[in-house]
Amino acid sequence: MQSMSAGRRPADQAAIEAVGRIASLRSRDVRVPRVDHGQGIRSRCFSNHRSSPDVAELFEHVAEVAPGSYGLLHVRDDEDPDHENEVRVLRLVRGRVTQHTETLLSPYIPTVEDPFTG
């Protein structure tokens, strides 16, 4: 009987490893649903502070090892001095990740939260 990994292409194995790295984040939910012609990744990660591995770095890694992947990743990083009051969207298409401001949720304060008055 052959091992399940015996017939996998290197890119498939790299994508599986990327899923494992994403699953290592402090996450409430990581799922790898089967979809037509492959697998998808659905994840919700929550952290009060930047962590290692960084979720944006992992998204870049997926772009590199699985260039046919696509998706959006919404990030709010109040520790980023250039974007602390924005929700950022990382867009993965054809092996490239670009960053955009999510205009429906930005500026984060007062759109999503009230200003801190304490």
PDB file of C-alpha atoms in Angstrom:
ATOM      1  CA  MET A   1       0.000   0.000   0.000  1.00  0.00           C
ATOM      2  CA  GLN A   2       1.367   3.410  -1.013  1.00  0.00           C
ATOM      3  CA  SER A   3       1.717   6.290   1.396  1.00  0.00           C
ATOM      4  CA  MET A   4      -0.805   9.092   0.817  1.00  0.00           C
ATOM      5  CA  SER A   5       2.054  11.567   0.361  1.00  0.00           C
ATOM      6  CA  ALA A   6       3.853   9.433  -2.243  1.00  0.00           C
ATOM      7  CA  GLY A   7       1.958  10.884  -5.210  1.00  0.00           C
ATOM      8  CA  ARG A   8       1.895  14.496  -4.108  1.00  0.00           C
ATOM      9  CA  ARG A   9       3.651  17.211  -6.050  1.00  0.00           C
ATOM     10  CA  PRO A  10       6.148  19.383  -4.117  1.00  0.00           C
ATOM     11  CA  ALA A  11       3.737  22.347  -4.296  1.00  0.00           C
ATOM     12  CA  ASP A  12       0.984  20.226  -2.735  1.00  0.00           C
ATOM     13  CA  GLN A  13       3.271  19.194   0.106  1.00  0.00           C
ATOM     14  CA  ALA A  14       4.367  22.817   0.628  1.00  0.00           C
ATOM     15  CA  ALA A  15       0.724  23.914   0.787  1.00  0.00           C
ATOM     16  CA  ILE A  16       0.008  21.234   3.387  1.00  0.00           C
ATOM     17  CA  GLU A  17       2.975  22.498   5.424  1.00  0.00           C
ATOM     18  CA  ALA A  18       1.635  26.066   5.129  1.00  0.00           C
ATOM     19  CA  VAL A  19      -1.710  24.886   6.496  1.00  0.00           C
ATOM     20  CA  GLY A  20       0.151  23.359   9.434  1.00  0.00           C
ATOM     21  CA  ARG A  21       1.926  26.659  10.079  1.00  0.00           C
ATOM     22  CA  ILE A  22      -1.380  28.526  10.003  1.00  0.00           C
ATOM     23  CA  ALA A  23      -2.877  25.982  12.389  1.00  0.00           C
ATOM     24  CA  SER A  24      -0.014  26.671  14.825  1.00  0.00           C
ATOM     25  CA  LEU A  25      -1.245  30.241  15.353  1.00  0.00           C
ATOM     26  CA  ARG A  26      -3.393  30.977  18.361  1.00  0.00           C
ATOM     27  CA  SER A  27      -6.607  30.349  16.506  1.00  0.00           C
ATOM     28  CA  ARG A  28     -10.171  29.645  17.373  1.00  0.00           C
ATOM     29  CA  ASP A  29     -10.903  28.003  14.061  1.00  0.00           C
ATOM     30  CA  VAL A  30      -8.742  26.490  11.320  1.00  0.00           C
ATOM     31  CA  ARG A  31     -10.447  24.347   8.727  1.00  0.00           C
ATOM     32  CA  VAL A  32      -9.223  22.803   5.516  1.00  0.00           C
ATOM     33  CA  PRO A  33     -12.388  22.046   3.543  1.00  0.00           C
ATOM     34  CA  ARG A  34     -12.278  19.963   0.377  1.00  0.00           C
ATOM     35  CA  VAL A  35     -13.211  21.990  -2.690  1.00  0.00           C
ATOM     36  CA  ASP A  36     -13.240  21.178  -6.397  1.00  0.00           C
ATOM     37  CA  HIS A  37      -9.722  20.272  -7.553  1.00  0.00           C
ATOM     38  CA  GLY A  38      -7.998  20.769  -4.213  1.00  0.00           C
ATOM     39  CA  GLN A  39      -8.281  22.136  -0.713  1.00  0.00           C
ATOM     40  CA  GLY A  40      -9.070  25.477   0.811  1.00  0.00           C
ATOM     41  CA  ILE A  41      -8.047  27.128   4.044  1.00  0.00           C
ATOM     42  CA  ARG A  42     -10.523  28.896   6.269  1.00  0.00           C
ATOM     43  CA  SER A  43      -9.152  30.418   9.426  1.00  0.00           C
ATOM     44  CA  ARG A  44     -10.084  32.922  12.104  1.00  0.00           C
ATOM     45  CA  CYS A  45      -7.155  34.050  14.228  1.00  0.00           C
ATOM     46  CA  PHE A  46      -7.260  36.414  17.155  1.00  0.00           C
ATOM     47  CA  SER A  47      -4.333  37.877  19.031  1.00  0.00           C
ATOM     48  CA  ASN A  48      -3.874  40.980  21.139  1.00  0.00           C
ATOM     49  CA  HIS A  49      -0.286  41.372  19.979  1.00  0.00           C
ATOM     50  CA  ARG A  50       1.869  40.437  17.031  1.00  0.00           C
ATOM     51  CA  SER A  51       2.985  36.847  17.174  1.00  0.00           C
ATOM     52  CA  SER A  52       5.411  34.566  15.456  1.00  0.00           C
ATOM     53  CA  PRO A  53       4.713  33.200  12.945  1.00  0.00           C
ATOM     54  CA  ASP A  54       2.998  36.318  11.642  1.00  0.00           C
ATOM     55  CA  VAL A  55      -0.236  35.592   9.773  1.00  0.00           C
ATOM     56  CA  ALA A  56       0.696  38.008   6.956  1.00  0.00           C
ATOM     57  CA  GLU A  57       4.017  36.175   6.483  1.00  0.00           C
ATOM     58  CA  LEU A  58       2.124  32.906   6.253  1.00  0.00           C
ATOM     59  CA  PHE A  59      -0.182  34.410   3.618  1.00  0.00           C
ATOM     60  CA  GLU A  60       2.936  35.412   1.648  1.00  0.00           C
ATOM     61  CA  HIS A  61       4.235  31.859   2.065  1.00  0.00           C
ATOM     62  CA  VAL A  62       1.007  30.432   0.616  1.00  0.00           C
ATOM     63  CA  ALA A  63       1.393  32.798  -2.364  1.00  0.00           C
ATOM     64  CA  GLU A  64       4.907  31.491  -2.938  1.00  0.00           C
ATOM     65  CA  VAL A  65       4.276  27.756  -2.603  1.00  0.00           C
ATOM     66  CA  ALA A  66       0.780  27.650  -4.094  1.00  0.00           C
ATOM     67  CA  PRO A  67       0.629  30.411  -6.737  1.00  0.00           C
ATOM     68  CA  GLY A  68      -2.781  29.233  -7.973  1.00  0.00           C
ATOM     69  CA  SER A  69      -4.300  30.160  -4.625  1.00  0.00           C
ATOM     70  CA  TYR A  70      -6.487  33.194  -4.095  1.00  0.00           C
ATOM     71  CA  GLY A  71      -8.188  34.875  -1.187  1.00  0.00           C
ATOM     72  CA  LEU A  72      -8.564  37.814   1.140  1.00  0.00           C
ATOM     73  CA  LEU A  73      -7.175  38.256   4.628  1.00  0.00           C
ATOM     74  CA  HIS A  74      -8.519  41.051   6.836  1.00  0.00           C
ATOM     75  CA  VAL A  75      -6.076  42.352   9.451  1.00  0.00           C
ATOM     76  CA  ARG A  76      -6.256  45.079  12.061  1.00  0.00           C
ATOM     77  CA  ASP A  77      -2.871  45.870  13.576  1.00  0.00           C
ATOM     78  CA  ASP A  78      -3.031  48.737  16.047  1.00  0.00           C
ATOM     79  CA  GLU A  79       0.738  48.349  16.536  1.00  0.00           C
ATOM     80  CA  ASP A  80       1.450  49.406  12.922  1.00  0.00           C
ATOM     81  CA  PRO A  81       2.219  53.150  13.131  1.00  0.00           C
ATOM     82  CA  ASP A  82       1.222  53.744   9.500  1.00  0.00           C
ATOM     83  CA  HIS A  83      -2.113  51.901   9.671  1.00  0.00           C
ATOM     84  CA  GLU A  84      -3.121  51.648  13.350  1.00  0.00           C
ATOM     85  CA  ASN A  85      -6.658  52.905  12.712  1.00  0.00           C
ATOM     86  CA  GLU A  86      -7.349  50.857   9.578  1.00  0.00           C
ATOM     87  CA  VAL A  87      -8.508  47.400   8.711  1.00  0.00           C
ATOM     88  CA  ARG A  88      -6.138  46.168   6.011  1.00  0.00           C
ATOM     89  CA  VAL A  89      -7.037  43.636   3.329  1.00  0.00           C
ATOM     90  CA  LEU A  90      -4.301  41.387   2.011  1.00  0.00           C
ATOM     91  CA  ARG A  91      -5.328  40.186  -1.436  1.00  0.00           C
ATOM     92  CA  LEU A  92      -3.744  36.980  -2.749  1.00  0.00           C
ATOM     93  CA  VAL A  93      -4.069  36.429  -6.498  1.00  0.00           C
ATOM     94  CA  ARG A  94      -1.760  34.553  -8.898  1.00  0.00           C
ATOM     95  CA  GLY A  95       1.097  34.253  -6.422  1.00  0.00           C
ATOM     96  CA  ARG A  96       1.092  37.928  -5.400  1.00  0.00           C
ATOM     97  CA  VAL A  97      -0.077  39.554  -2.190  1.00  0.00           C
ATOM     98  CA  THR A  98      -1.118  43.204  -2.275  1.00  0.00           C
ATOM     99  CA  GLN A  99      -2.351  45.353   0.627  1.00  0.00           C
ATOM    100  CA  HIS A 100      -5.391  47.613   0.586  1.00  0.00           C
ATOM    101  CA  THR A 101      -7.397  49.633   3.098  1.00  0.00           C
ATOM    102  CA  GLU A 102     -10.827  48.145   3.846  1.00  0.00           C
ATOM    103  CA  THR A 103     -12.940  51.252   3.354  1.00  0.00           C
ATOM    104  CA  LEU A 104     -16.089  49.688   4.805  1.00  0.00           C
ATOM    105  CA  LEU A 105     -14.405  49.228   8.218  1.00  0.00           C
ATOM    106  CA  SER A 106     -11.948  52.135   8.228  1.00  0.00           C
ATOM    107  CA  PRO A 107     -11.246  54.315  10.021  1.00  0.00           C
ATOM    108  CA  TYR A 108     -11.627  51.624  12.681  1.00  0.00           C
ATOM    109  CA  ILE A 109     -12.381  54.220  15.347  1.00  0.00           C
ATOM    110  CA  PRO A 110     -15.168  55.495  15.203  1.00  0.00           C
ATOM    111  CA  THR A 111     -16.554  53.155  12.482  1.00  0.00           C
ATOM    112  CA  VAL A 112     -16.265  49.914  14.478  1.00  0.00           C
ATOM    113  CA  GLU A 113     -15.399  51.083  18.006  1.00  0.00           C
ATOM    114  CA  ASP A 114     -15.996  54.254  19.979  1.00  0.00           C
ATOM    115  CA  PRO A 115     -12.961  56.310  20.981  1.00  0.00           C
ATOM    116  CA  PHE A 116     -11.423  55.376  24.348  1.00  0.00           C
ATOM    117  CA  THR A 117     -12.451  57.930  26.929  1.00  0.00           C
ATOM    118  CA  GLY A 118     -11.129  56.271  30.109  1.00  0.00           C
TER     119      GLY A 118
END
